[in-house]
CSV table of C-alpha atoms in Angstrom, one decimal:
chain,number,residue,atom,x,y,z
H,313,MET,CA,24.8,25.7,36.5
H,314,ARG,CA,27.4,23.6,34.7
H,315,ARG,CA,25.9,20.3,35.6
H,316,PRO,CA,22.3,21.1,34.4
H,317,LEU,CA,23.8,22.6,31.2
H,318,ALA,CA,25.8,19.4,30.7
H,319,PHE,CA,22.7,17.3,31.2
H,320,LEU,CA,20.8,19.5,28.8
H,321,ALA,CA,23.4,19.1,26.1
H,322,ALA,CA,23.6,15.3,26.6
H,323,ALA,CA,19.8,15.0,26.3
H,324,LEU,CA,19.8,17.1,23.1
H,325,LEU,CA,22.6,15.0,21.6
H,326,VAL,CA,20.8,11.7,22.4
H,327,GLY,CA,17.6,13.0,20.9
H,328,ALA,CA,19.3,14.4,17.8
H,329,PHE,CA,20.8,11.0,16.9
H,330,ALA,CA,17.9,8.9,17.9
H,331,VAL,CA,16.5,7.2,14.8
H,332,PRO,CA,12.7,6.9,14.7
H,333,ALA,CA,11.3,3.4,14.9
H,334,SER,CA,9.7,3.7,11.5
H,335,ALA,CA,9.4,0.0,11.1
H,336,ALA,CA,6.3,0.2,13.3
H,337,ASP,CA,4.9,2.7,10.8
H,338,GLY,CA,5.2,0.1,8.0
H,339,ASP,CA,7.1,2.3,5.6
H,340,GLU,CA,10.4,0.4,5.6
H,341,GLU,CA,11.3,-2.3,3.1
H,342,PHE,CA,10.8,-5.9,4.2
H,343,THR,CA,10.7,-9.5,2.9
H,344,ILE,CA,7.7,-11.8,3.1
H,345,LYS,CA,9.1,-14.8,4.8
H,346,ASP,CA,6.2,-17.2,5.0
H,347,PRO,CA,7.0,-20.2,2.8
H,348,ARG,CA,3.3,-20.6,2.0
H,349,ILE,CA,3.3,-17.2,0.2
H,350,THR,CA,4.9,-17.8,-3.1
H,351,GLU,CA,2.5,-15.7,-5.4
H,352,SER,CA,1.8,-12.5,-3.5
H,353,SER,CA,-0.5,-10.8,-5.9
H,354,GLY,CA,-2.0,-8.0,-3.8
H,355,LEU,CA,-1.0,-5.9,-0.9
H,356,ALA,CA,-3.0,-3.7,1.5
H,357,ALA,CA,-1.8,-1.6,4.4
H,358,SER,CA,-3.9,-2.1,7.5
H,359,ARG,CA,-5.1,1.0,9.2
H,360,LEU,CA,-6.3,-0.9,12.2
H,361,HIS,CA,-3.0,-2.6,12.9
H,362,PRO,CA,0.0,-0.2,12.2
H,363,GLY,CA,2.8,-1.9,10.3
H,364,ILE,CA,0.7,-4.9,9.1
H,365,TYR,CA,0.1,-5.7,5.5
H,366,TRP,CA,-2.5,-8.0,4.1
H,367,THR,CA,-1.6,-10.2,1.2
H,368,HIS,CA,-2.7,-13.4,-0.6
H,369,ASN,CA,-1.6,-15.9,-3.1
H,370,ASP,CA,-2.7,-16.0,-6.7
H,371,SER,CA,-4.6,-19.1,-7.7
H,372,ASP,CA,-4.7,-22.6,-6.3
H,373,ASP,CA,-4.1,-21.6,-2.7
H,374,GLY,CA,-7.6,-21.5,-1.2
H,375,ALA,CA,-9.6,-18.8,0.6
H,376,TYR,CA,-6.7,-17.5,2.7
H,377,LEU,CA,-5.5,-14.1,3.6
H,378,TYR,CA,-2.2,-13.4,5.4
H,379,ALA,CA,-1.3,-10.6,7.8
H,380,VAL,CA,2.4,-9.9,7.5
H,381,ASP,CA,4.3,-7.8,10.1
H,382,SER,CA,6.5,-5.4,8.1
H,383,ALA,CA,8.9,-5.2,11.1
H,384,THR,CA,9.8,-8.9,10.8
H,385,GLY,CA,8.4,-10.1,7.5
H,386,GLU,CA,6.6,-12.9,9.4
H,387,THR,CA,3.0,-13.9,9.1
H,388,VAL,CA,1.2,-13.0,12.4
H,389,ALA,CA,-2.3,-14.2,11.4
H,390,THR,CA,-3.9,-16.4,8.7
H,391,ILE,CA,-7.5,-15.7,7.9
H,392,THR,CA,-9.7,-18.4,6.3
H,393,MET,CA,-12.6,-16.8,4.5
H,394,ALA,CA,-15.9,-18.7,5.0
H,395,GLY,CA,-18.9,-18.5,2.7
H,396,VAL,CA,-17.1,-17.8,-0.5
H,397,GLY,CA,-16.8,-21.2,-2.3
H,398,SER,CA,-13.5,-22.0,-4.0
H,399,PRO,CA,-11.6,-18.9,-5.3
H,400,ARG,CA,-10.4,-19.1,-8.9
H,401,ASP,CA,-7.8,-16.3,-9.4
H,402,VAL,CA,-7.4,-13.9,-6.5
H,403,GLU,CA,-5.5,-10.9,-7.8
H,404,ALA,CA,-6.2,-7.9,-5.6
H,405,ILE,CA,-6.9,-6.7,-2.0
H,406,SER,CA,-8.0,-3.3,-0.7
H,407,ILE,CA,-9.4,-1.9,2.5
H,408,GLY,CA,-12.4,0.4,2.5
H,409,PRO,CA,-14.4,2.3,5.1
H,410,ASP,CA,-14.9,0.8,8.6
H,411,ASN,CA,-11.8,-1.4,8.1
H,412,GLN,CA,-13.7,-3.7,5.6
H,413,ILE,CA,-11.3,-5.9,3.5
H,414,TYR,CA,-12.2,-6.3,-0.1
H,415,VAL,CA,-10.7,-9.2,-2.0
H,416,GLY,CA,-10.7,-9.3,-5.8
H,417,ASP,CA,-11.2,-12.8,-7.3
H,418,ILE,CA,-11.1,-11.0,-10.6
H,419,GLY,CA,-8.3,-12.6,-12.6
H,420,ASP,CA,-9.2,-14.6,-15.7
H,421,ASN,CA,-6.5,-17.1,-16.6
H,422,LEU,CA,-8.5,-18.0,-19.7
H,423,GLY,CA,-7.9,-14.6,-21.2
H,424,GLY,CA,-11.2,-12.9,-20.4
H,425,THR,CA,-13.8,-15.6,-21.1
H,426,TRP,CA,-15.4,-16.2,-17.7
H,427,PRO,CA,-18.9,-14.7,-17.7
H,428,TYR,CA,-18.5,-13.4,-14.2
H,429,VAL,CA,-15.9,-13.0,-11.4
H,430,TRP,CA,-16.2,-12.4,-7.7
H,431,ILE,CA,-15.4,-9.8,-4.9
H,432,TYR,CA,-15.3,-10.9,-1.3
H,433,ARG,CA,-15.8,-8.5,1.6
H,434,LEU,CA,-15.1,-9.2,5.3
H,435,PRO,CA,-14.4,-7.2,8.4
H,436,GLU,CA,-10.7,-6.9,9.3
H,437,PRO,CA,-10.2,-8.8,12.6
H,438,LYS,CA,-9.5,-6.7,15.7
H,439,ASN,CA,-7.3,-9.4,17.0
H,440,LEU,CA,-4.5,-10.8,14.9
H,441,ARG,CA,-4.6,-14.6,15.3
H,442,ASP,CA,-5.4,-17.5,13.0
H,443,GLN,CA,-9.2,-17.6,12.6
H,444,THR,CA,-12.1,-18.1,10.2
H,445,VAL,CA,-14.1,-15.1,9.2
H,446,ARG,CA,-17.3,-15.1,7.3
H,447,ALA,CA,-17.2,-13.0,4.1
H,448,THR,CA,-19.9,-11.7,1.8
H,449,GLN,CA,-19.5,-12.8,-1.9
H,450,TYR,CA,-20.5,-10.5,-4.8
H,451,VAL,CA,-20.9,-11.5,-8.4
H,452,VAL,CA,-19.3,-9.1,-10.8
H,453,LYS,CA,-19.9,-8.6,-14.5
H,454,TYR,CA,-18.7,-6.0,-17.0
H,455,SER,CA,-21.0,-3.9,-19.1
H,456,ASP,CA,-18.8,-4.5,-22.2
H,457,GLY,CA,-18.1,-8.2,-21.8
H,458,ALA,CA,-15.7,-10.5,-19.9
H,459,ARG,CA,-12.1,-9.5,-19.3
H,460,ASP,CA,-9.0,-10.2,-17.3
H,461,ALA,CA,-8.2,-7.9,-14.3
H,462,GLU,CA,-5.7,-7.7,-11.5
H,463,SER,CA,-6.4,-4.3,-9.9
H,464,LEU,CA,-9.1,-3.4,-7.4
H,465,VAL,CA,-9.5,-0.3,-5.3
H,466,VAL,CA,-12.1,0.8,-2.8
H,467,HIS,CA,-12.9,4.5,-2.2
H,468,PRO,CA,-11.9,5.1,1.4
H,469,LYS,CA,-14.9,7.4,2.1
H,470,THR,CA,-17.8,6.1,0.0
H,471,GLY,CA,-16.9,2.4,-0.2
H,472,ARG,CA,-17.5,2.3,-3.9
H,473,VAL,CA,-15.4,-0.3,-5.7
H,474,TYR,CA,-13.4,0.2,-8.9
H,475,ILE,CA,-11.5,-2.3,-11.1
H,476,VAL,CA,-8.8,-1.7,-13.7
H,477,ASP,CA,-8.7,-4.3,-16.4
H,478,LYS,CA,-5.4,-5.8,-17.6
H,479,ASN,CA,-4.6,-5.3,-21.3
H,480,GLU,CA,-1.3,-5.0,-23.1
H,481,LYS,CA,-2.5,-2.0,-25.0
H,482,GLY,CA,-4.0,-0.3,-21.9
H,483,GLY,CA,-7.2,-0.8,-20.2
H,484,HIS,CA,-10.0,1.1,-18.4
H,485,LEU,CA,-11.1,2.1,-14.9
H,486,TYR,CA,-14.4,0.4,-14.2
H,487,GLU,CA,-16.9,1.7,-11.7
H,488,GLY,CA,-19.1,-0.6,-9.7
H,489,PRO,CA,-22.6,0.2,-8.3
H,490,ALA,CA,-22.8,2.7,-5.4
H,491,GLU,CA,-23.4,-0.3,-3.2
H,492,LEU,CA,-22.6,-3.9,-4.0
H,493,SER,CA,-25.5,-6.3,-3.8
H,494,PRO,CA,-25.0,-9.9,-2.6
H,495,THR,CA,-27.9,-11.0,-4.8
H,496,GLY,CA,-27.8,-10.9,-8.5
H,497,SER,CA,-25.0,-9.4,-10.6
H,498,ASN,CA,-23.1,-6.2,-10.0
H,499,VAL,CA,-22.3,-4.6,-13.3
H,500,PHE,CA,-19.1,-2.5,-13.6
H,501,LYS,CA,-19.0,0.1,-16.3
H,502,PRO,CA,-15.9,1.8,-17.9
H,503,VAL,CA,-15.5,5.4,-16.7
H,504,ALA,CA,-12.0,6.4,-17.8
H,505,ALA,CA,-9.2,5.1,-20.0
H,506,VAL,CA,-6.0,3.8,-18.4
H,507,PRO,CA,-3.7,3.8,-21.5
H,508,ASP,CA,0.0,2.8,-22.0
H,509,LEU,CA,0.0,0.3,-19.1
H,510,GLU,CA,-0.7,-3.4,-18.6
H,511,ALA,CA,-2.1,-3.0,-15.1
H,512,THR,CA,-1.1,-5.6,-12.5
H,513,ASP,CA,-2.4,-3.6,-9.4
H,514,ALA,CA,-3.6,-0.3,-8.3
H,515,THR,CA,-4.0,1.7,-5.1
H,516,LEU,CA,-6.1,4.8,-4.0
H,517,SER,CA,-4.5,7.2,-1.6
H,518,PRO,CA,-6.1,7.4,1.9
H,519,ASP,CA,-7.4,10.9,1.2
H,520,ALA,CA,-8.9,9.7,-2.1
H,521,GLU,CA,-7.0,12.3,-4.0
H,522,HIS,CA,-4.6,10.1,-6.1
H,523,LEU,CA,-4.7,6.8,-7.9
H,524,VAL,CA,-1.6,4.8,-8.8
H,525,VAL,CA,-1.7,2.0,-11.3
H,526,ARG,CA,1.3,-0.2,-11.8
H,527,SER,CA,2.5,-2.7,-14.4
H,528,TYR,CA,5.3,-5.2,-14.3
H,529,PHE,CA,7.9,-2.5,-14.8
H,530,GLY,CA,6.4,0.9,-14.3
H,531,ALA,CA,3.5,2.9,-12.8
H,532,ILE,CA,1.4,6.0,-13.5
H,533,ALA,CA,-0.1,8.4,-11.0
H,534,TYR,CA,-3.4,10.1,-11.6
H,535,ASP,CA,-5.4,12.8,-9.8
H,536,TRP,CA,-8.5,11.0,-8.8
H,537,ASN,CA,-10.8,13.9,-9.7
H,538,GLY,CA,-14.0,12.2,-8.5
H,539,GLY,CA,-13.3,9.1,-10.6
H,540,LYS,CA,-12.7,11.2,-13.8
H,541,ILE,CA,-9.0,10.5,-13.5
H,542,LYS,CA,-6.3,12.9,-14.9
H,543,LYS,CA,-2.8,11.7,-15.5
H,544,ARG,CA,-0.3,13.3,-13.1
H,545,GLU,CA,3.0,11.7,-13.8
H,546,ARG,CA,4.8,8.5,-14.7
H,547,LEU,CA,6.6,6.8,-11.8
H,548,GLY,CA,9.7,4.6,-11.7
H,549,VAL,CA,9.3,1.4,-9.7
H,550,PRO,CA,11.9,-0.8,-8.0
H,551,PHE,CA,12.7,-3.9,-10.0
H,552,LEU,CA,11.8,-6.8,-7.7
H,553,GLY,CA,11.0,-9.5,-10.2
H,554,GLN,CA,7.4,-10.1,-11.4
H,555,GLY,CA,5.9,-6.8,-10.1
H,556,GLU,CA,2.4,-7.7,-9.0
H,557,SER,CA,1.3,-5.4,-6.1
H,558,VAL,CA,1.3,-1.8,-4.8
H,559,THR,CA,-0.4,-0.1,-1.9
H,560,TYR,CA,-0.2,3.2,-0.1
H,561,THR,CA,1.0,3.2,3.4
H,562,ALA,CA,-1.6,3.9,6.0
H,563,ASP,CA,-0.5,7.6,6.3
H,564,GLY,CA,-0.4,8.0,2.5
H,565,LYS,CA,3.3,9.1,2.4
H,566,LYS,CA,4.8,6.1,0.8
H,567,LEU,CA,4.0,3.5,-1.9
H,568,MET,CA,4.9,-0.1,-1.1
H,569,TYR,CA,5.7,-2.2,-4.2
H,570,GLY,CA,5.7,-6.0,-4.0
H,571,ALA,CA,6.3,-9.0,-6.3
H,572,GLU,CA,5.5,-12.6,-6.7
H,573,GLY,CA,7.9,-15.4,-5.7
H,574,ALA,CA,9.2,-17.1,-2.6
H,575,ASP,CA,10.8,-14.6,-0.1
H,576,SER,CA,9.4,-11.8,-2.1
H,577,PRO,CA,10.6,-8.3,-1.3
H,578,VAL,CA,8.4,-5.2,-0.6
H,579,GLU,CA,10.1,-1.8,-1.1
H,580,PRO,CA,8.9,1.7,-0.4
H,581,GLN,CA,8.9,4.8,-2.6
H,582,ASP,CA,7.8,8.3,-1.8
H,583,ALA,CA,4.2,8.8,-2.9
H,584,PRO,CA,3.4,11.5,-5.5
H,585,GLY,CA,2.9,14.9,-3.9
H,586,SER,CA,4.5,13.7,-0.6
H,587,GLY,CA,7.4,16.1,-1.0
H,588,GLY,CA,9.8,13.3,-1.5
H,589,SER,CA,11.1,11.5,-4.7
H,590,GLY,CA,7.8,10.5,-6.1
H,591,SER,CA,8.4,12.7,-9.1
H,592,PRO,CA,8.1,12.2,-12.9
H,593,SER,CA,10.2,10.1,-15.2
H,594,GLY,CA,11.3,7.4,-12.8
H,595,SER,CA,13.0,9.5,-10.2
H,596,GLY,CA,11.4,7.4,-7.5
H,597,SER,CA,14.2,4.9,-7.4
H,598,SER,CA,15.5,3.2,-4.4
H,599,ALA,CA,18.6,5.4,-4.4
H,600,ALA,CA,16.5,8.6,-4.6
H,601,SER,CA,14.3,7.6,-1.6
H,602,ASP,CA,17.0,7.2,0.9
H,603,GLY,CA,17.0,10.9,1.9
H,604,ALA,CA,20.7,11.4,0.8
H,605,GLY,CA,21.6,14.9,-0.3
H,606,GLY,CA,24.6,16.4,-2.0
H,607,ASP,CA,26.4,16.7,1.3
H,608,GLY,CA,26.4,12.9,1.7
H,609,LEU,CA,24.2,12.9,4.8
H,610,THR,CA,21.0,11.0,5.0
H,611,GLY,CA,17.9,12.7,6.3
H,612,ASN,CA,18.1,11.4,9.8
H,613,LEU,CA,21.8,12.2,10.2
H,614,LYS,CA,21.4,15.6,8.6
H,615,THR,CA,18.6,16.4,11.1
H,616,GLY,CA,20.8,15.1,13.9
H,617,ALA,CA,23.7,17.2,12.8
H,618,ILE,CA,21.6,20.4,12.7
H,619,ALA,CA,20.2,19.6,16.2
H,620,VAL,CA,23.7,19.1,17.5
H,621,ALA,CA,24.8,22.4,16.2
H,622,VAL,CA,21.8,24.1,17.8
H,623,ALA,CA,22.4,22.3,21.1
H,624,CYS,CA,26.1,23.4,21.1
H,625,ALA,CA,25.2,26.9,20.2
H,626,ALA,CA,22.7,27.1,23.0
H,627,LEU,CA,25.2,25.5,25.5
H,628,PHE,CA,28.0,27.9,24.6
H,629,GLY,CA,25.7,30.9,24.5
H,630,LEU,CA,24.5,30.2,28.0
H,631,ARG,CA,28.0,29.8,29.3
H,632,GLY,CA,29.0,33.1,27.6
H,633,LEU,CA,26.1,34.8,29.3
H,634,ARG,CA,27.2,33.4,32.7
H,635,ARG,CA,30.7,34.7,32.2
H,636,ARG,CA,29.4,38.2,31.3
H,637,ARG,CA,27.2,38.3,34.4
H,638,ARG,CA,30.2,37.5,36.6
C-alpha cells in the first residue's frame, strides 16, 4: 500500500501547486504590441475566440479592426471593413448577440457639431486571419442635437444599441431603436443621466445586469435595471495613461481597462459583484486584485497550501489506519 499512497500524495501535491492557465481565459494583464495600434480607443472581449480582444485606432487609421491575443499581446488578425466609406472618429466597439461586432464611429472632434455619426455592424469571423468583411452602416442622430460620444454598448440578449455621450459635466445614456435600420436615420433618445463623469468608454456585463462607464481617471458601476440605470458604486481604475477603454471579460468576472499610446497596457480588475475587489471607493486597485491576504499568500498559493495539508492529512490518516489494522 505504501507505493499507491505515495503516488496519491504526489499527484495531490502536483495538482495543488499547478497554476491555472488563465491567460487562455483572457483575464490577465497584457500589452498591445502591434506598432500600428497607437490609439486603442475601444476594447471588446470575444466570446467566439477565448482570450482574444478586438480593438481599433481612433481617427485617421482607416476601416480596420485588430484581434489581439491576450496571451502574447500580438495581433492575430486584421479585419478590413468593406462598405462603410471612410471612418471619421472611431471610438467604441462592442459585441452583441450572435457574435455580431458593433463599431461606433461616434466621436466628434469638432465638439459635437456633426449632424450625424455612424455605427457599423459585421459578423465576427470564425477564422482569425487577415481578411475583408462586409459591414452594414447605420446613420445615427440624437433627438436633442449633435454631440460628442466615445461609449457604445450592445445589449447581449436583445441587440439594442446604447450610447453614452461625453461631457465634462456628465452626460446621458442614449437608447437606440429596437432595431437599427440601414436606411434613413436612427434616432437615439436620452433615457438616463450619467452624471459626475466624462465618459470615455462603457461596457455592459454579459448577463446584462450591470453597466460600467469609465472616464480618464475613474469609473462608475450601475445596475442596468432594464435601461433605467441605478448607481451602484464608484470604482477605482488603474492608471495607464490616457484611459480610453473598458470591457468585461467574456465570463463577466473581470473588467479589462485599456489606454491609448504605443505599447498600451491592458489591466484587469475584479468586476462589481464578482466577489473580488470590485468594491466602492476605488478599492479595485492593482494591488487589491492580486488575491493577496493578510497571511501574505496569494490566492493560488493559499489554495495550494490548503490542498497540501488535506493531502498530507489523508496520507497520514491512511497510514495510521494500516498500523491499527496490523
